[in-house]
Amino acid sequence: MTAHFEFEIGKTHLLKLDPGDDILESITAFAHERDIRAGWVNFLGAVQRASLRYYDQEAREYRDFTLERHLEVLSGLGNISMLDGKPFVHIHAAFGDESGDAYGGHIDVGCTAFLIEVRIDELIGDPPVRQFDERVSLPTWAG
Ligand code: ZN
């Protein structure tokens, strides 16, 4: 473990995303509007399509894929920290189809809501700041 942060619990926000709203863009816009610099995100509901990323740990690059179908959101989980001086939203989610099969990954722009219910817990304190970590070739929380 190389980073530890401690917070007081701030406001909890509930948001409803409507048909056609982009999940990542909507949550990012809300974090920017309210200047939420540290937080935790949960959501559930359904999407019209999903654009996801898988991080290839060997190649050190993302593999992007899109599911052009209607899916339930089984679990959406993310956080808010700082990157390049702005609130940055990082989310992973699992999606289920009509057979109960599940898919998932790191969500990208292109996950379009059918209906999504979001909870954002604001954390009050010095926010984690993402800096490039050469061990994983990603911007991670700097200690
Ligand atoms: Zn991720």
Coordinates of C-alpha atoms and ligand atoms in Angstrom, one line a residue:
M1 CA 0.0 0.0 0.0
T2 CA 1.5 3.3 -1.0
A3 CA -1.4 5.7 -0.5
H4 CA -3.9 6.4 2.3
F5 CA -6.4 9.2 2.5
E6 CA -8.8 10.1 5.3
F7 CA -12.1 12.0 5.0
E8 CA -15.2 13.2 6.7
I9 CA -18.4 12.1 5.0
G10 CA -20.0 15.0 3.1
K11 CA -23.4 15.2 1.3
T12 CA -25.0 12.3 -0.4
H13 CA -26.6 13.0 -3.8
L14 CA -29.1 10.9 -5.7
L15 CA -29.4 11.5 -9.4
K16 CA -31.8 10.1 -12.0
L17 CA -30.4 9.7 -15.6
D18 CA -33.0 9.7 -18.3
P19 CA -33.1 7.8 -21.6
G20 CA -30.2 8.8 -23.8
D21 CA -28.1 10.3 -21.1
D22 CA -24.5 9.2 -21.1
I23 CA -23.6 7.8 -17.7
L24 CA -19.9 8.9 -17.6
E25 CA -20.6 12.3 -19.1
S26 CA -23.5 13.0 -16.7
I27 CA -21.7 12.0 -13.5
T28 CA -18.5 13.9 -14.7
A29 CA -20.6 17.1 -15.4
F30 CA -22.3 16.9 -12.0
A31 CA -18.9 16.5 -10.2
H32 CA -17.5 19.5 -12.1
E33 CA -20.7 21.6 -11.4
R34 CA -20.6 20.8 -7.7
D35 CA -16.8 20.8 -7.5
I36 CA -16.8 17.3 -6.0
R37 CA -13.1 16.5 -5.7
A38 CA -13.4 13.3 -3.8
G39 CA -16.3 10.9 -3.7
W40 CA -17.7 7.4 -4.2
V41 CA -20.3 6.5 -6.8
N42 CA -22.8 3.7 -7.0
F43 CA -25.5 3.2 -9.6
L44 CA -28.0 0.7 -11.0
G45 CA -30.7 0.6 -13.7
A46 CA -30.6 -0.2 -17.3
V47 CA -28.7 0.9 -20.5
Q48 CA -29.5 1.0 -24.2
R49 CA -25.9 0.2 -25.0
A50 CA -22.6 -0.1 -23.3
S51 CA -19.1 1.1 -24.3
L52 CA -16.5 -0.6 -22.1
R53 CA -12.7 -0.9 -21.8
Y54 CA -10.6 -3.8 -20.6
Y55 CA -7.0 -3.0 -19.5
D56 CA -4.5 -5.4 -21.0
Q57 CA -1.9 -5.6 -18.2
E58 CA 0.8 -7.1 -20.5
A59 CA 0.4 -4.6 -23.4
R60 CA -0.4 -1.8 -21.0
E61 CA -3.2 -0.6 -23.1
Y62 CA -7.0 -0.5 -23.1
R63 CA -9.0 -2.9 -25.4
D64 CA -12.3 -1.1 -26.2
F65 CA -15.6 -2.9 -27.0
T66 CA -19.2 -2.0 -27.3
L67 CA -22.3 -4.0 -26.5
E68 CA -25.1 -2.8 -28.8
R69 CA -28.0 -4.2 -26.8
H70 CA -30.3 -3.4 -23.9
L71 CA -28.8 -4.5 -20.6
E72 CA -29.6 -4.3 -16.9
V73 CA -26.9 -2.6 -14.8
L74 CA -26.2 -5.2 -12.1
S75 CA -23.7 -3.0 -10.3
G76 CA -22.0 0.3 -11.1
L77 CA -19.2 1.3 -8.8
G78 CA -16.8 4.2 -9.1
N79 CA -14.9 7.0 -7.5
I80 CA -14.1 10.7 -7.9
S81 CA -10.6 12.0 -7.5
M82 CA -8.5 14.7 -9.1
L83 CA -6.6 14.5 -12.5
D84 CA -5.0 17.4 -14.2
G85 CA -6.6 19.8 -11.7
K86 CA -10.2 18.6 -12.4
P87 CA -12.6 16.1 -10.8
F88 CA -12.1 12.8 -12.6
V89 CA -14.7 10.0 -12.5
H90 CA -13.5 6.4 -12.7
I91 CA -16.3 3.7 -13.0
H92 CA -16.5 0.0 -13.5
A93 CA -19.8 -1.8 -14.0
A94 CA -21.4 -5.2 -14.6
F95 CA -24.3 -5.6 -17.0
G96 CA -26.7 -8.5 -17.4
D97 CA -28.7 -9.7 -20.4
E98 CA -32.1 -11.6 -20.7
S99 CA -30.4 -14.9 -20.0
G100 CA -28.7 -13.6 -16.9
D101 CA -25.3 -13.6 -18.5
A102 CA -23.0 -10.8 -17.3
Y103 CA -20.5 -8.6 -19.0
G104 CA -18.5 -5.8 -17.6
G105 CA -15.5 -3.5 -17.5
H106 CA -14.3 0.0 -17.1
I107 CA -17.0 2.3 -18.5
D108 CA -16.3 4.7 -21.3
V109 CA -18.3 7.5 -22.9
G110 CA -21.0 5.6 -24.8
C111 CA -22.9 3.9 -22.0
T112 CA -26.3 5.3 -22.7
A113 CA -28.9 5.2 -20.0
F114 CA -32.4 3.8 -20.4
L115 CA -32.9 4.7 -16.7
I116 CA -30.1 5.0 -14.2
E117 CA -30.3 5.8 -10.5
V118 CA -27.0 7.1 -9.1
R119 CA -25.8 7.7 -5.6
I120 CA -22.7 10.0 -5.1
D121 CA -21.2 10.3 -1.6
E122 CA -19.1 13.4 -1.3
L123 CA -15.9 13.0 0.8
I124 CA -14.5 16.0 2.6
G125 CA -10.7 16.4 2.9
D126 CA -7.6 16.6 0.7
P127 CA -8.6 14.7 -2.5
P128 CA -6.5 11.9 -4.0
V129 CA -4.6 13.3 -7.0
R130 CA -3.9 11.0 -9.9
Q131 CA -0.3 10.9 -11.3
F132 CA 1.2 8.6 -13.8
D133 CA 2.4 5.4 -12.2
E134 CA 5.0 3.7 -14.4
R135 CA 4.4 0.3 -12.6
V136 CA 1.0 0.1 -14.2
S137 CA 1.2 2.7 -16.9
L138 CA -1.9 4.4 -15.6
P139 CA -2.7 7.6 -13.6
T140 CA -3.1 6.3 -10.0
W141 CA -3.7 8.0 -6.6
A142 CA -0.4 9.5 -5.5
G143 CA 0.4 9.2 -1.8
Ligands
ZN1 ZN -10.9 1.4 -14.6

